PDB file of C-alpha atoms in Angstrom:
ATOM      1  CA  ASP A1021      -8.958   7.837  -9.170  1.00  0.00           C
ATOM      2  CA  SER A1022      -9.109   6.053  -5.804  1.00  0.00           C
ATOM      3  CA  GLY A1023     -11.153   8.761  -4.112  1.00  0.00           C
ATOM      4  CA  VAL A1024      -8.462   9.308  -1.480  1.00  0.00           C
ATOM      5  CA  THR A1025      -7.000  12.821  -1.550  1.00  0.00           C
ATOM      6  CA  GLN A1026      -3.627  13.750  -0.134  1.00  0.00           C
ATOM      7  CA  THR A1027      -2.097  17.205   0.169  1.00  0.00           C
ATOM      8  CA  PRO A1028       0.406  18.545  -0.485  1.00  0.00           C
ATOM      9  CA  LYS A1029       1.852  16.457  -3.327  1.00  0.00           C
ATOM     10  CA  HIS A1030       5.370  17.642  -2.636  1.00  0.00           C
ATOM     11  CA  LEU A1031       7.008  19.091   0.432  1.00  0.00           C
ATOM     12  CA  ILE A1032      10.576  20.323   0.727  1.00  0.00           C
ATOM     13  CA  THR A1033      11.896  21.363   4.079  1.00  0.00           C
ATOM     14  CA  ALA A1034      15.002  21.325   6.251  1.00  0.00           C
ATOM     15  CA  THR A1035      16.216  19.132   9.068  1.00  0.00           C
ATOM     16  CA  GLY A1036      14.714  19.932  12.431  1.00  0.00           C
ATOM     17  CA  GLN A1037      11.494  21.279  10.968  1.00  0.00           C
ATOM     18  CA  ARG A1038       7.928  20.063  11.423  1.00  0.00           C
ATOM     19  CA  VAL A1039       5.390  19.316   8.702  1.00  0.00           C
ATOM     20  CA  THR A1040       1.767  18.211   8.492  1.00  0.00           C
ATOM     21  CA  LEU A1041       0.429  15.904   5.808  1.00  0.00           C
ATOM     22  CA  ARG A1042      -3.262  15.771   5.145  1.00  0.00           C
ATOM     23  CA  CYS A1043      -5.546  12.999   3.928  1.00  0.00           C
ATOM     24  CA  SER A1044      -9.215  12.899   3.001  1.00  0.00           C
ATOM     25  CA  PRO A1045     -10.537   9.332   2.811  1.00  0.00           C
ATOM     26  CA  ARG A1046     -13.003   7.967   0.277  1.00  0.00           C
ATOM     27  CA  SER A1047     -16.562   8.963   0.973  1.00  0.00           C
ATOM     28  CA  GLY A1048     -18.008   6.597   3.578  1.00  0.00           C
ATOM     29  CA  ASP A1049     -14.699   5.068   4.658  1.00  0.00           C
ATOM     30  CA  LEU A1050     -14.105   5.174   8.394  1.00  0.00           C
ATOM     31  CA  SER A1051     -10.565   3.757   8.505  1.00  0.00           C
ATOM     32  CA  VAL A1052      -7.519   5.745   7.553  1.00  0.00           C
ATOM     33  CA  TYR A1053      -4.034   4.232   7.320  1.00  0.00           C
ATOM     34  CA  TRP A1054      -0.674   5.902   6.900  1.00  0.00           C
ATOM     35  CA  TYR A1055       2.261   4.241   5.142  1.00  0.00           C
ATOM     36  CA  GLN A1056       5.806   5.283   4.406  1.00  0.00           C
ATOM     37  CA  GLN A1057       7.550   4.208   1.205  1.00  0.00           C
ATOM     38  CA  SER A1058      11.303   4.521   0.952  1.00  0.00           C
ATOM     39  CA  LEU A1059      13.788   2.929  -1.428  1.00  0.00           C
ATOM     40  CA  ASP A1060      15.469   0.818   1.225  1.00  0.00           C
ATOM     41  CA  GLN A1061      12.434  -0.174   3.328  1.00  0.00           C
ATOM     42  CA  GLY A1062       9.627  -0.493   0.823  1.00  0.00           C
ATOM     43  CA  LEU A1063       6.068   0.197   1.963  1.00  0.00           C
ATOM     44  CA  GLN A1064       5.801   0.247   5.750  1.00  0.00           C
ATOM     45  CA  PHE A1065       2.658   0.646   7.813  1.00  0.00           C
ATOM     46  CA  LEU A1066       2.761   3.520  10.288  1.00  0.00           C
ATOM     47  CA  ILE A1067      -0.629   3.916  11.963  1.00  0.00           C
ATOM     48  CA  GLN A1068      -4.370   3.347  11.558  1.00  0.00           C
ATOM     49  CA  TYR A1069      -7.359   5.335  12.776  1.00  0.00           C
ATOM     50  CA  TYR A1070     -10.936   4.140  12.751  1.00  0.00           C
ATOM     51  CA  ASN A1071     -13.750   6.639  13.260  1.00  0.00           C
ATOM     52  CA  GLY A1072     -11.500   9.005  15.156  1.00  0.00           C
ATOM     53  CA  GLU A1073      -9.765   6.474  17.371  1.00  0.00           C
ATOM     54  CA  GLU A1074      -6.298   5.018  17.009  1.00  0.00           C
ATOM     55  CA  ARG A1075      -6.710   1.383  15.972  1.00  0.00           C
ATOM     56  CA  ALA A1076      -3.280   0.002  15.189  1.00  0.00           C
ATOM     57  CA  LYS A1077       0.296   1.156  15.333  1.00  0.00           C
ATOM     58  CA  GLY A1078       3.197   0.011  13.242  1.00  0.00           C
ATOM     59  CA  ASN A1079       6.739   1.242  12.839  1.00  0.00           C
ATOM     60  CA  ILE A1080       5.935   4.844  13.642  1.00  0.00           C
ATOM     61  CA  LEU A1081       8.635   6.951  15.243  1.00  0.00           C
ATOM     62  CA  GLU A1082       7.904   8.898  18.415  1.00  0.00           C
ATOM     63  CA  ARG A1083       8.604  12.090  16.456  1.00  0.00           C
ATOM     64  CA  PHE A1084       5.598  11.265  14.290  1.00  0.00           C
ATOM     65  CA  SER A1085       1.968  11.534  15.329  1.00  0.00           C
ATOM     66  CA  ALA A1086      -1.399  11.405  13.653  1.00  0.00           C
ATOM     67  CA  GLN A1087      -5.017  12.125  14.306  1.00  0.00           C
ATOM     68  CA  GLN A1088      -8.373  11.668  12.661  1.00  0.00           C
ATOM     69  CA  PHE A1089     -10.921  14.431  12.914  1.00  0.00           C
ATOM     70  CA  PRO A1090     -14.733  14.227  13.263  1.00  0.00           C
ATOM     71  CA  ASP A1091     -15.131  14.772   9.516  1.00  0.00           C
ATOM     72  CA  LEU A1092     -12.834  11.690   9.107  1.00  0.00           C
ATOM     73  CA  HIS A1093      -9.942  13.462   7.445  1.00  0.00           C
ATOM     74  CA  SER A1094      -6.588  12.660   8.953  1.00  0.00           C
ATOM     75  CA  GLU A1095      -3.300  14.453   9.487  1.00  0.00           C
ATOM     76  CA  LEU A1096       0.158  13.010   9.940  1.00  0.00           C
ATOM     77  CA  ASN A1097       2.553  15.254  11.825  1.00  0.00           C
ATOM     78  CA  LEU A1098       6.282  14.759  11.420  1.00  0.00           C
ATOM     79  CA  SER A1099       8.575  16.718  13.701  1.00  0.00           C
ATOM     80  CA  SER A1100      12.316  17.170  14.294  1.00  0.00           C
ATOM     81  CA  LEU A1101      12.789  16.005  10.750  1.00  0.00           C
ATOM     82  CA  GLU A1102      15.911  14.115   9.775  1.00  0.00           C
ATOM     83  CA  LEU A1103      17.388  13.383   6.370  1.00  0.00           C
ATOM     84  CA  GLY A1104      16.237   9.790   6.676  1.00  0.00           C
ATOM     85  CA  ASP A1105      12.602  10.898   6.841  1.00  0.00           C
ATOM     86  CA  SER A1106      12.702  11.727   3.149  1.00  0.00           C
ATOM     87  CA  ALA A1107      10.183   9.357   1.600  1.00  0.00           C
ATOM     88  CA  LEU A1108       6.773   9.025   0.045  1.00  0.00           C
ATOM     89  CA  TYR A1109       3.962   9.074   2.583  1.00  0.00           C
ATOM     90  CA  PHE A1110       0.736   7.410   1.562  1.00  0.00           C
ATOM     91  CA  CYS A1111      -2.668   7.492   3.089  1.00  0.00           C
ATOM     92  CA  ALA A1112      -5.167   4.710   2.466  1.00  0.00           C
ATOM     93  CA  SER A1113      -8.767   4.243   3.508  1.00  0.00           C
ATOM     94  CA  SER A1114     -11.215   1.396   3.868  1.00  0.00           C
ATOM     95  CA  GLY A1115     -14.717   0.928   5.173  1.00  0.00           C
ATOM     96  CA  ALA A1116     -13.784  -1.642   7.786  1.00  0.00           C
ATOM     97  CA  ALA A1117     -12.032  -1.518  11.132  1.00  0.00           C
ATOM     98  CA  TRP A1118     -10.474  -4.909  10.456  1.00  0.00           C
ATOM     99  CA  GLY A1119      -8.445  -5.938   7.476  1.00  0.00           C
ATOM    100  CA  ASN A1120     -11.020  -7.795   5.436  1.00  0.00           C
ATOM    101  CA  GLN A1121     -11.640  -5.077   2.893  1.00  0.00           C
ATOM    102  CA  PRO A1122      -9.233  -3.595   0.364  1.00  0.00           C
ATOM    103  CA  GLN A1123      -7.440  -0.418   1.289  1.00  0.00           C
ATOM    104  CA  HIS A1124      -7.495   2.289  -1.347  1.00  0.00           C
ATOM    105  CA  PHE A1125      -4.488   4.578  -1.587  1.00  0.00           C
ATOM    106  CA  GLY A1126      -4.012   8.221  -2.383  1.00  0.00           C
ATOM    107  CA  ASP A1127      -1.189   9.398  -4.621  1.00  0.00           C
ATOM    108  CA  GLY A1128       1.009  10.321  -1.698  1.00  0.00           C
ATOM    109  CA  THR A1129       3.054  13.222  -0.447  1.00  0.00           C
ATOM    110  CA  ARG A1130       6.710  13.254  -1.455  1.00  0.00           C
ATOM    111  CA  LEU A1131       8.723  14.659   1.447  1.00  0.00           C
ATOM    112  CA  SER A1132      12.252  15.851   0.781  1.00  0.00           C
ATOM    113  CA  ILE A1133      14.477  16.909   3.653  1.00  0.00           C
ATOM    114  CA  LEU A1134      17.419  19.098   2.700  1.00  0.00           C
TER     115      LEU A1134
ATOM    116  CA  GLY B 391       9.837  -5.224   6.766  1.00  0.00           C
ATOM    117  CA  GLU B 392      10.554  -6.261   3.257  1.00  0.00           C
ATOM    118  CA  SER B 393      13.092  -4.233   1.382  1.00  0.00           C
ATOM    119  CA  VAL B 394      12.439  -2.931  -2.087  1.00  0.00           C
ATOM    120  CA  GLY B 395      15.734  -1.225  -2.752  1.00  0.00           C
ATOM    121  CA  LEU B 396      16.778  -0.115  -6.186  1.00  0.00           C
ATOM    122  CA  HIS B 397      16.899  -3.615  -7.646  1.00  0.00           C
ATOM    123  CA  LEU B 398      13.380  -4.876  -8.027  1.00  0.00           C
ATOM    124  CA  PRO B 399      12.862  -8.208  -9.720  1.00  0.00           C
ATOM    125  CA  THR B 400      11.824  -7.397 -13.269  1.00  0.00           C
ATOM    126  CA  LEU B 401       9.585  -9.260 -15.667  1.00  0.00           C
ATOM    127  CA  SER B 402       9.831  -8.214 -19.311  1.00  0.00           C
ATOM    128  CA  VAL B 403       7.126  -9.367 -21.715  1.00  0.00           C
ATOM    129  CA  GLN B 404       5.839  -8.568 -25.160  1.00  0.00           C
ATOM    130  CA  GLU B 405       2.469  -6.944 -25.684  1.00  0.00           C
ATOM    131  CA  GLY B 406      -0.189  -9.611 -25.989  1.00  0.00           C
ATOM    132  CA  ASP B 407       1.690 -12.173 -23.897  1.00  0.00           C
ATOM    133  CA  ASN B 408       0.332 -13.489 -20.634  1.00  0.00           C
ATOM    134  CA  SER B 409       2.280 -12.375 -17.544  1.00  0.00           C
ATOM    135  CA  ILE B 410       2.682 -14.212 -14.265  1.00  0.00           C
ATOM    136  CA  ILE B 411       3.968 -12.378 -11.217  1.00  0.00           C
ATOM    137  CA  ASN B 412       4.807 -14.428  -8.151  1.00  0.00           C
ATOM    138  CA  CYS B 413       4.874 -13.612  -4.470  1.00  0.00           C
ATOM    139  CA  ALA B 414       5.912 -15.598  -1.419  1.00  0.00           C
ATOM    140  CA  TYR B 415       4.074 -14.358   1.631  1.00  0.00           C
ATOM    141  CA  SER B 416       5.481 -14.526   5.083  1.00  0.00           C
ATOM    142  CA  ASN B 417       2.840 -15.469   7.628  1.00  0.00           C
ATOM    143  CA  SER B 418       0.777 -18.650   7.673  1.00  0.00           C
ATOM    144  CA  ALA B 419      -1.809 -16.796   9.808  1.00  0.00           C
ATOM    145  CA  SER B 420      -2.542 -14.366   6.965  1.00  0.00           C
ATOM    146  CA  ASP B 421      -6.059 -14.774   5.672  1.00  0.00           C
ATOM    147  CA  TYR B 422      -6.525 -11.917   3.223  1.00  0.00           C
ATOM    148  CA  PHE B 423      -4.341 -10.995   0.287  1.00  0.00           C
ATOM    149  CA  ILE B 424      -4.344  -8.103  -2.157  1.00  0.00           C
ATOM    150  CA  TRP B 425      -2.464  -7.322  -5.354  1.00  0.00           C
ATOM    151  CA  TYR B 426      -1.636  -3.708  -6.034  1.00  0.00           C
ATOM    152  CA  LYS B 427      -0.244  -1.952  -9.100  1.00  0.00           C
ATOM    153  CA  GLN B 428       1.907   1.126  -8.629  1.00  0.00           C
ATOM    154  CA  GLU B 429       2.766   3.397 -11.519  1.00  0.00           C
ATOM    155  CA  SER B 430       5.457   6.023 -11.310  1.00  0.00           C
ATOM    156  CA  GLY B 431       4.323   8.999  -9.265  1.00  0.00           C
ATOM    157  CA  LYS B 432       1.122   7.314  -8.127  1.00  0.00           C
ATOM    158  CA  GLY B 433      -0.099   5.442  -5.109  1.00  0.00           C
ATOM    159  CA  PRO B 434      -0.724   1.686  -5.072  1.00  0.00           C
ATOM    160  CA  GLN B 435      -3.861   0.865  -7.031  1.00  0.00           C
ATOM    161  CA  PHE B 436      -6.067  -2.058  -5.983  1.00  0.00           C
ATOM    162  CA  ILE B 437      -6.209  -4.816  -8.599  1.00  0.00           C
ATOM    163  CA  ILE B 438      -7.738  -7.892  -6.994  1.00  0.00           C
ATOM    164  CA  ASP B 439      -8.042  -9.568  -3.629  1.00  0.00           C
ATOM    165  CA  ILE B 440      -8.525 -13.103  -2.355  1.00  0.00           C
ATOM    166  CA  ARG B 441      -9.417 -14.630   0.980  1.00  0.00           C
ATOM    167  CA  SER B 442      -7.700 -17.683   2.382  1.00  0.00           C
ATOM    168  CA  ASN B 443     -10.801 -19.858   1.941  1.00  0.00           C
ATOM    169  CA  MET B 444     -10.335 -19.570  -1.830  1.00  0.00           C
ATOM    170  CA  ASP B 445      -7.545 -20.740  -4.098  1.00  0.00           C
ATOM    171  CA  LYS B 446      -8.447 -18.806  -7.229  1.00  0.00           C
ATOM    172  CA  ARG B 447     -10.229 -15.613  -8.106  1.00  0.00           C
ATOM    173  CA  GLN B 448     -10.713 -13.984 -11.466  1.00  0.00           C
ATOM    174  CA  GLY B 449     -11.205 -10.395 -12.480  1.00  0.00           C
ATOM    175  CA  GLN B 450     -11.053  -8.562 -15.747  1.00  0.00           C
ATOM    176  CA  ARG B 451      -7.907  -9.915 -17.474  1.00  0.00           C
ATOM    177  CA  VAL B 452      -6.424 -10.856 -14.093  1.00  0.00           C
ATOM    178  CA  THR B 453      -6.433 -14.031 -12.048  1.00  0.00           C
ATOM    179  CA  VAL B 454      -5.012 -14.523  -8.581  1.00  0.00           C
ATOM    180  CA  LEU B 455      -3.964 -17.968  -7.392  1.00  0.00           C
ATOM    181  CA  LEU B 456      -3.329 -18.799  -3.757  1.00  0.00           C
ATOM    182  CA  ASN B 457      -1.378 -21.821  -2.561  1.00  0.00           C
ATOM    183  CA  LYS B 458      -1.509 -21.849   1.213  1.00  0.00           C
ATOM    184  CA  THR B 459       0.560 -25.004   1.495  1.00  0.00           C
ATOM    185  CA  VAL B 460       3.655 -23.263   0.214  1.00  0.00           C
ATOM    186  CA  LYS B 461       2.556 -19.706   1.105  1.00  0.00           C
ATOM    187  CA  HIS B 462       2.585 -18.591  -2.502  1.00  0.00           C
ATOM    188  CA  LEU B 463       0.482 -16.103  -4.387  1.00  0.00           C
ATOM    189  CA  SER B 464       0.512 -15.352  -8.086  1.00  0.00           C
ATOM    190  CA  LEU B 465      -1.052 -12.759 -10.334  1.00  0.00           C
ATOM    191  CA  GLN B 466      -1.751 -13.683 -13.917  1.00  0.00           C
ATOM    192  CA  ILE B 467      -2.404 -10.918 -16.427  1.00  0.00           C
ATOM    193  CA  ALA B 468      -3.873 -12.002 -19.743  1.00  0.00           C
ATOM    194  CA  ALA B 469      -3.019 -10.251 -23.017  1.00  0.00           C
ATOM    195  CA  THR B 470      -0.600  -7.865 -21.325  1.00  0.00           C
ATOM    196  CA  GLN B 471      -0.679  -4.289 -22.599  1.00  0.00           C
ATOM    197  CA  PRO B 472       1.888  -1.468 -22.416  1.00  0.00           C
ATOM    198  CA  GLY B 473      -0.386   0.233 -19.893  1.00  0.00           C
ATOM    199  CA  ASP B 474       0.190  -2.693 -17.556  1.00  0.00           C
ATOM    200  CA  SER B 475       3.820  -1.626 -17.109  1.00  0.00           C
ATOM    201  CA  ALA B 476       4.220  -0.818 -13.414  1.00  0.00           C
ATOM    202  CA  VAL B 477       5.466  -2.242 -10.127  1.00  0.00           C
ATOM    203  CA  TYR B 478       3.198  -4.929  -8.706  1.00  0.00           C
ATOM    204  CA  PHE B 479       2.998  -5.645  -4.994  1.00  0.00           C
ATOM    205  CA  CYS B 480       1.327  -8.430  -3.100  1.00  0.00           C
ATOM    206  CA  ALA B 481       0.155  -7.608   0.391  1.00  0.00           C
ATOM    207  CA  GLU B 482      -1.133  -9.783   3.214  1.00  0.00           C
ATOM    208  CA  ILE B 483      -3.209  -9.210   6.324  1.00  0.00           C
ATOM    209  CA  ILE B 484      -3.036 -11.509   9.315  1.00  0.00           C
ATOM    210  CA  ALA B 485      -6.393 -12.754  10.594  1.00  0.00           C
ATOM    211  CA  GLY B 486      -7.821 -10.375  13.166  1.00  0.00           C
ATOM    212  CA  TYR B 487      -5.536  -7.527  12.198  1.00  0.00           C
ATOM    213  CA  SER B 488      -5.926  -4.607   9.862  1.00  0.00           C
ATOM    214  CA  THR B 489      -2.421  -3.754   8.690  1.00  0.00           C
ATOM    215  CA  LEU B 490      -1.038  -4.604   5.292  1.00  0.00           C
ATOM    216  CA  THR B 491       2.397  -6.184   5.023  1.00  0.00           C
ATOM    217  CA  PHE B 492       3.750  -5.592   1.553  1.00  0.00           C
ATOM    218  CA  GLY B 493       6.037  -7.809  -0.454  1.00  0.00           C
ATOM    219  CA  LYS B 494       9.099  -6.585  -2.290  1.00  0.00           C
ATOM    220  CA  GLY B 495       7.388  -5.750  -5.555  1.00  0.00           C
ATOM    221  CA  THR B 496       8.024  -6.837  -9.130  1.00  0.00           C
ATOM    222  CA  MET B 497       8.500  -4.465 -12.009  1.00  0.00           C
ATOM    223  CA  LEU B 498       6.580  -5.468 -15.123  1.00  0.00           C
ATOM    224  CA  LEU B 499       7.853  -4.038 -18.399  1.00  0.00           C
ATOM    225  CA  VAL B 500       5.689  -4.514 -21.469  1.00  0.00           C
ATOM    226  CA  SER B 501       7.168  -3.914 -24.889  1.00  0.00           C
ATOM    227  CA  PRO B 502       4.915  -2.954 -27.820  1.00  0.00           C
TER     228      PRO B 502
END
């Protein structure tokens, strides 16, 4: 058990809809990262928050947004969903702002767009 | 980014053998490397890490070797067990950054 909790485990919705994925980091970790894993693109970094502030941005679509709350949990919002957004979405956390500590991953949310 | 696709490189070994999984990383400015294990239905699980000022690091049954000259990383698993069957990813972080860039992944299959 990595200590990172993601909910829900599975989400099935339709094109055009909006969903929110939730992540609780390991106790004491200030950084939260979101990744997308699809069959054709592998694991891709989306966005990082550190202590409530956006720290780094990767290949995140404009239809996607995230935030980190004062209690350090994070939410990833996906809107105007398309079939191609079907993927596994992982959250990871670490204690550092910079990348010199391992990131620990949750078990992901599997998003299926019908 | 790297593509995993449906056709991961696969390494098949017998239980008790030693396994070596290789990874070519992409950026000579990367200074921190991590190996992850991902089992079906689970998130990537941290195995071992190494910084660029080292060329070898050992853990429990695992050893990571780093060759910066040829930008190559390897993970050695001693006395491989069926429970080691999973997809293994190397990941790199460029100095001064925080984002992981993952390699393609290698599927390890261990037969009893």
